[in-house]
Short mmCIF file of C-alpha atoms in Angstrom, two decimals:
data_model
loop_
_atom_site.label_atom_id
_atom_site.label_comp_id
_atom_site.label_asym_id
_atom_site.label_seq_id
_atom_site.Cartn_x
_atom_site.Cartn_y
_atom_site.Cartn_z
CA UNK A 1 -64.79 -26.16 -29.73
CA UNK A 2 -67.92 -28.05 -30.82
CA UNK A 3 -66.40 -31.41 -29.81
CA UNK A 4 -66.51 -30.67 -26.07
CA UNK A 5 -68.28 -33.61 -24.39
CA UNK A 6 -71.54 -33.05 -22.55
CA UNK A 7 -69.66 -33.40 -19.25
CA UNK A 8 -67.58 -30.32 -20.06
CA UNK A 9 -70.10 -28.47 -22.25
CA UNK A 10 -70.44 -24.83 -21.20
CA UNK A 11 -74.24 -24.96 -21.29
CA UNK A 12 -74.26 -27.99 -19.00
CA UNK A 13 -71.66 -26.47 -16.70
CA UNK A 14 -73.28 -23.09 -16.25
CA UNK A 15 -76.76 -24.51 -15.80
CA UNK A 16 -75.48 -26.98 -13.23
CA UNK A 17 -73.79 -24.45 -10.95
CA UNK A 18 -75.97 -23.88 -7.89
CA UNK A 19 -73.71 -22.07 -5.41
CA UNK A 20 -70.14 -20.97 -4.94
CA UNK A 21 -67.56 -23.30 -3.47
CA UNK A 22 -66.35 -22.38 0.01
CA UNK A 23 -62.89 -20.86 -0.45
CA UNK A 24 -62.32 -19.60 3.09
CA UNK A 25 -59.09 -21.62 3.14
CA UNK A 26 -57.90 -19.62 0.11
CA UNK A 27 -58.53 -16.34 1.91
CA UNK A 28 -56.63 -17.69 4.91
CA UNK A 29 -53.69 -18.67 2.67
CA UNK A 30 -53.45 -15.32 0.90
CA UNK A 31 -52.36 -12.18 2.70
CA UNK A 32 -54.12 -9.64 0.48
CA UNK A 33 -57.69 -9.42 -0.74
CA UNK A 34 -58.71 -8.13 -4.15
CA UNK A 35 -59.86 -4.55 -3.74
CA UNK A 36 -62.78 -2.62 -5.15
CA UNK A 37 -60.61 -0.61 -7.59
CA UNK A 38 -59.42 -3.76 -9.34
CA UNK A 39 -62.93 -5.21 -9.44
CA UNK A 40 -64.35 -2.00 -10.92
CA UNK A 41 -61.66 -1.91 -13.61
CA UNK A 42 -62.14 -5.61 -14.35
CA UNK A 43 -65.91 -5.21 -14.65
CA UNK A 44 -65.39 -2.41 -17.19
CA UNK A 45 -62.81 -4.40 -19.19
CA UNK A 46 -64.14 -7.94 -19.32
CA UNK A 47 -62.98 -8.64 -22.91
CA UNK A 48 -59.39 -7.84 -21.92
CA UNK A 49 -59.70 -9.94 -18.73
CA UNK A 50 -61.09 -12.87 -20.70
CA UNK A 51 -58.16 -12.70 -23.11
CA UNK A 52 -55.72 -12.64 -20.22
CA UNK A 53 -57.61 -15.46 -18.52
CA UNK A 54 -57.19 -17.58 -21.64
CA UNK A 55 -53.48 -16.77 -21.67
CA UNK A 56 -53.19 -17.75 -18.01
CA UNK A 57 -54.83 -21.13 -18.57
CA UNK A 58 -52.46 -21.86 -21.46
CA UNK A 59 -49.41 -20.75 -19.48
CA UNK A 60 -50.47 -22.82 -16.47
CA UNK A 61 -50.67 -25.92 -18.66
CA UNK A 62 -47.27 -25.12 -20.16
CA UNK A 63 -45.65 -24.62 -16.77
CA UNK A 64 -47.03 -27.92 -15.49
CA UNK A 65 -45.84 -29.73 -18.62
CA UNK A 66 -42.36 -28.27 -18.25
CA UNK A 67 -42.23 -29.54 -14.67
CA UNK A 68 -43.33 -32.99 -15.82
CA UNK A 69 -40.42 -33.18 -18.27
CA UNK A 70 -37.86 -31.63 -15.95
CA UNK A 71 -38.62 -33.74 -12.88
CA UNK A 72 -39.44 -37.13 -14.40
CA UNK A 73 -38.09 -38.94 -11.34
CA UNK A 74 -40.97 -37.73 -9.13
CA UNK A 75 -43.98 -40.04 -9.58
CA UNK A 76 -46.51 -38.08 -7.51
CA UNK A 77 -45.61 -34.88 -9.35
CA UNK A 78 -46.10 -36.63 -12.70
CA UNK A 79 -49.58 -37.84 -11.79
CA UNK A 80 -50.90 -34.64 -10.21
CA UNK A 81 -49.53 -32.34 -12.90
CA UNK A 82 -50.76 -34.57 -15.74
CA UNK A 83 -54.28 -34.04 -14.42
CA UNK A 84 -53.63 -30.33 -14.02
CA UNK A 85 -52.44 -30.03 -17.65
CA UNK A 86 -55.64 -31.67 -18.91
CA UNK A 87 -57.83 -29.40 -16.79
CA UNK A 88 -55.98 -26.19 -17.70
CA UNK A 89 -56.22 -26.93 -21.43
CA UNK A 90 -59.92 -27.73 -21.07
CA UNK A 91 -60.41 -24.40 -19.32
CA UNK A 92 -58.43 -22.69 -22.09
CA UNK A 93 -60.77 -24.19 -24.66
CA UNK A 94 -63.82 -23.16 -22.64
CA UNK A 95 -62.65 -19.55 -22.28
CA UNK A 96 -62.05 -19.40 -26.03
CA UNK A 97 -65.61 -20.60 -26.52
CA UNK A 98 -66.93 -17.92 -24.16
CA UNK A 99 -64.96 -15.31 -26.08
CA UNK A 100 -66.36 -16.57 -29.38
CA UNK A 101 -69.92 -16.36 -28.03
CA UNK A 102 -69.30 -12.71 -27.13
CA UNK A 103 -67.59 -11.85 -30.44
CA UNK A 104 -64.35 -11.04 -28.63
CA UNK A 105 -61.53 -11.23 -31.13
CA UNK A 106 -58.32 -12.97 -30.16
CA UNK A 107 -55.45 -10.52 -29.81
CA UNK A 108 -51.91 -10.52 -28.51
CA UNK A 109 -51.78 -9.38 -24.89
CA UNK A 110 -48.38 -9.10 -23.18
CA UNK A 111 -48.04 -10.69 -19.77
CA UNK A 112 -48.25 -8.47 -16.72
CA UNK A 113 -45.72 -8.21 -13.92
CA UNK A 114 -47.22 -10.76 -11.52
CA UNK A 115 -45.59 -14.08 -12.43
CA UNK A 116 -42.24 -12.43 -13.16
CA UNK A 117 -42.45 -10.60 -9.86
CA UNK A 118 -42.72 -13.95 -8.06
CA UNK A 119 -40.27 -15.93 -10.19
CA UNK A 120 -37.43 -13.45 -9.79
CA UNK A 121 -37.05 -14.76 -6.22
CA UNK A 122 -36.82 -18.42 -7.28
CA UNK A 123 -33.64 -20.03 -6.01
CA UNK A 124 -31.23 -21.30 -8.67
CA UNK A 125 -30.16 -24.64 -7.14
CA UNK A 126 -32.07 -27.88 -6.76
CA UNK A 127 -34.25 -29.03 -5.18
CA UNK A 128 -34.78 -25.48 -3.87
CA UNK A 129 -35.67 -24.23 -7.35
CA UNK A 130 -38.36 -26.88 -7.80
CA UNK A 131 -39.77 -26.18 -4.34
CA UNK A 132 -40.01 -22.45 -5.10
CA UNK A 133 -41.72 -23.05 -8.46
CA UNK A 134 -44.29 -25.28 -6.77
CA UNK A 135 -44.93 -22.71 -4.01
CA UNK A 136 -45.29 -19.97 -6.62
CA UNK A 137 -47.72 -22.19 -8.51
CA UNK A 138 -49.78 -22.54 -5.34
CA UNK A 139 -50.03 -18.76 -4.97
CA UNK A 140 -50.95 -18.23 -8.63
CA UNK A 141 -53.73 -20.82 -8.41
CA UNK A 142 -54.95 -19.46 -5.07
CA UNK A 143 -55.08 -15.91 -6.41
CA UNK A 144 -56.93 -17.09 -9.52
CA UNK A 145 -59.48 -18.79 -7.29
CA UNK A 146 -59.89 -15.69 -5.13
CA UNK A 147 -60.45 -13.48 -8.15
CA UNK A 148 -62.90 -15.84 -9.85
CA UNK A 149 -64.95 -15.77 -6.66
CA UNK A 150 -64.80 -11.98 -6.35
CA UNK A 151 -65.64 -11.40 -10.02
CA UNK A 152 -68.56 -13.81 -9.95
CA UNK A 153 -70.29 -11.50 -7.46
CA UNK A 154 -69.98 -8.27 -9.44
CA UNK A 155 -70.14 -8.91 -13.19
CA UNK A 156 -73.42 -8.55 -15.09
CA UNK A 157 -72.73 -11.50 -17.40
CA UNK A 158 -74.71 -14.33 -15.76
CA UNK A 159 -73.18 -17.17 -17.78
CA UNK A 160 -69.63 -15.95 -17.19
CA UNK A 161 -70.39 -15.51 -13.48
CA UNK A 162 -71.57 -19.12 -13.27
CA UNK A 163 -68.49 -20.28 -15.15
CA UNK A 164 -66.22 -18.52 -12.66
CA UNK A 165 -68.10 -20.26 -9.84
CA UNK A 166 -67.58 -23.58 -11.62
CA UNK A 167 -63.82 -22.98 -11.73
CA UNK A 168 -63.47 -22.50 -7.97
CA UNK A 169 -63.33 -26.20 -7.12
CA UNK A 170 -60.57 -27.09 -9.56
CA UNK A 171 -58.51 -23.95 -8.91
CA UNK A 172 -58.59 -24.50 -5.16
CA UNK A 173 -57.51 -28.11 -5.66
CA UNK A 174 -54.64 -27.00 -7.90
CA UNK A 175 -53.38 -24.70 -5.16
CA UNK A 176 -53.52 -27.53 -2.64
CA UNK A 177 -51.76 -29.95 -5.03
CA UNK A 178 -48.90 -27.53 -5.69
CA UNK A 179 -48.42 -26.92 -1.97
CA UNK A 180 -48.53 -30.64 -1.16
CA UNK A 181 -45.97 -31.36 -3.88
CA UNK A 182 -43.66 -28.64 -2.54
CA UNK A 183 -43.80 -30.23 0.89
CA UNK A 184 -43.24 -33.72 -0.50
CA UNK A 185 -40.00 -32.83 -2.31
CA UNK A 186 -38.51 -30.84 0.57
CA UNK A 187 -36.45 -32.42 3.34
CA UNK A 188 -37.32 -29.59 5.70
CA UNK A 189 -40.42 -27.49 6.48
CA UNK A 190 -41.35 -24.99 3.77
CA UNK A 191 -43.29 -22.63 6.06
CA UNK A 192 -40.68 -19.87 5.95
CA UNK A 193 -40.50 -20.00 2.17
CA UNK A 194 -44.29 -19.92 1.89
CA UNK A 195 -44.38 -16.89 4.20
CA UNK A 196 -41.75 -15.17 2.08
CA UNK A 197 -43.71 -15.63 -1.14
CA UNK A 198 -46.94 -14.68 0.63
CA UNK A 199 -45.43 -11.27 1.38
CA UNK A 200 -44.13 -10.85 -2.17
CA UNK A 201 -47.49 -11.84 -3.64
CA UNK A 202 -49.39 -9.46 -1.38
CA UNK A 203 -47.11 -6.59 -2.38
CA UNK A 204 -47.80 -7.28 -6.06
CA UNK A 205 -51.55 -7.30 -5.44
CA UNK A 206 -51.69 -4.26 -3.13
CA UNK A 207 -49.29 -1.92 -4.99
CA UNK A 208 -50.17 0.37 -7.95
CA UNK A 209 -50.06 -1.31 -11.36
CA UNK A 210 -50.09 0.40 -14.75
CA UNK A 211 -51.63 -2.61 -16.51
CA UNK A 212 -54.89 -4.47 -15.96
CA UNK A 213 -54.45 -8.22 -15.93
CA UNK A 214 -56.10 -11.11 -14.12
CA UNK A 215 -53.36 -11.03 -11.47
CA UNK A 216 -52.50 -7.33 -11.58
CA UNK A 217 -52.24 -4.92 -8.68
CA UNK A 218 -54.25 -1.80 -7.86
CA UNK A 219 -55.14 -0.06 -11.14
CA UNK A 220 -53.05 3.02 -11.73
CA UNK A 221 -54.05 4.12 -15.21
CA UNK A 222 -56.65 6.28 -16.92
#
């Protein structure tokens, strides 16, 4: 952790954040908005959310790396996802540092239903399967961006709030990159497929959920 360059140092990052990035295009892309019940639960369970956030960054890097190996023939995909892998692993390292500063112990935290709930609709033939994975990646990144923005406004941890604001630019770019890649590998418009996953994603966010995770639905637990 101590080898992070000054460019990516948490102190430099959080002191340099002046205002939130405009993510109105993210809100337009998503069909559901994070509600007050999720935000209240998240605010009361920040250590758990930070652990899940770390897991999400690591999984995002792993997913991108798997795509790089599986679709080696696609040059644009290789370049965009190579950058994404580097950024996701940097974010993973930074979240671990934030956890260490707050004496939050690392613990195993099972994944929630969100990603599985999207991936179960992935088509099984190519290139349809790749297109669906890229569209799903766009929704995951867009939702992450939306929740970082919402959390930054309500949590009492000033440094963490600034860090979430810092993440908005890269997360919104990741969403755009995934969507652009999906369009570039498809021989036909992907609008219908995007609309389908938009509805699935909104249902996962708006329906009761028995677990609290970074991408979970409406809290339904005591």
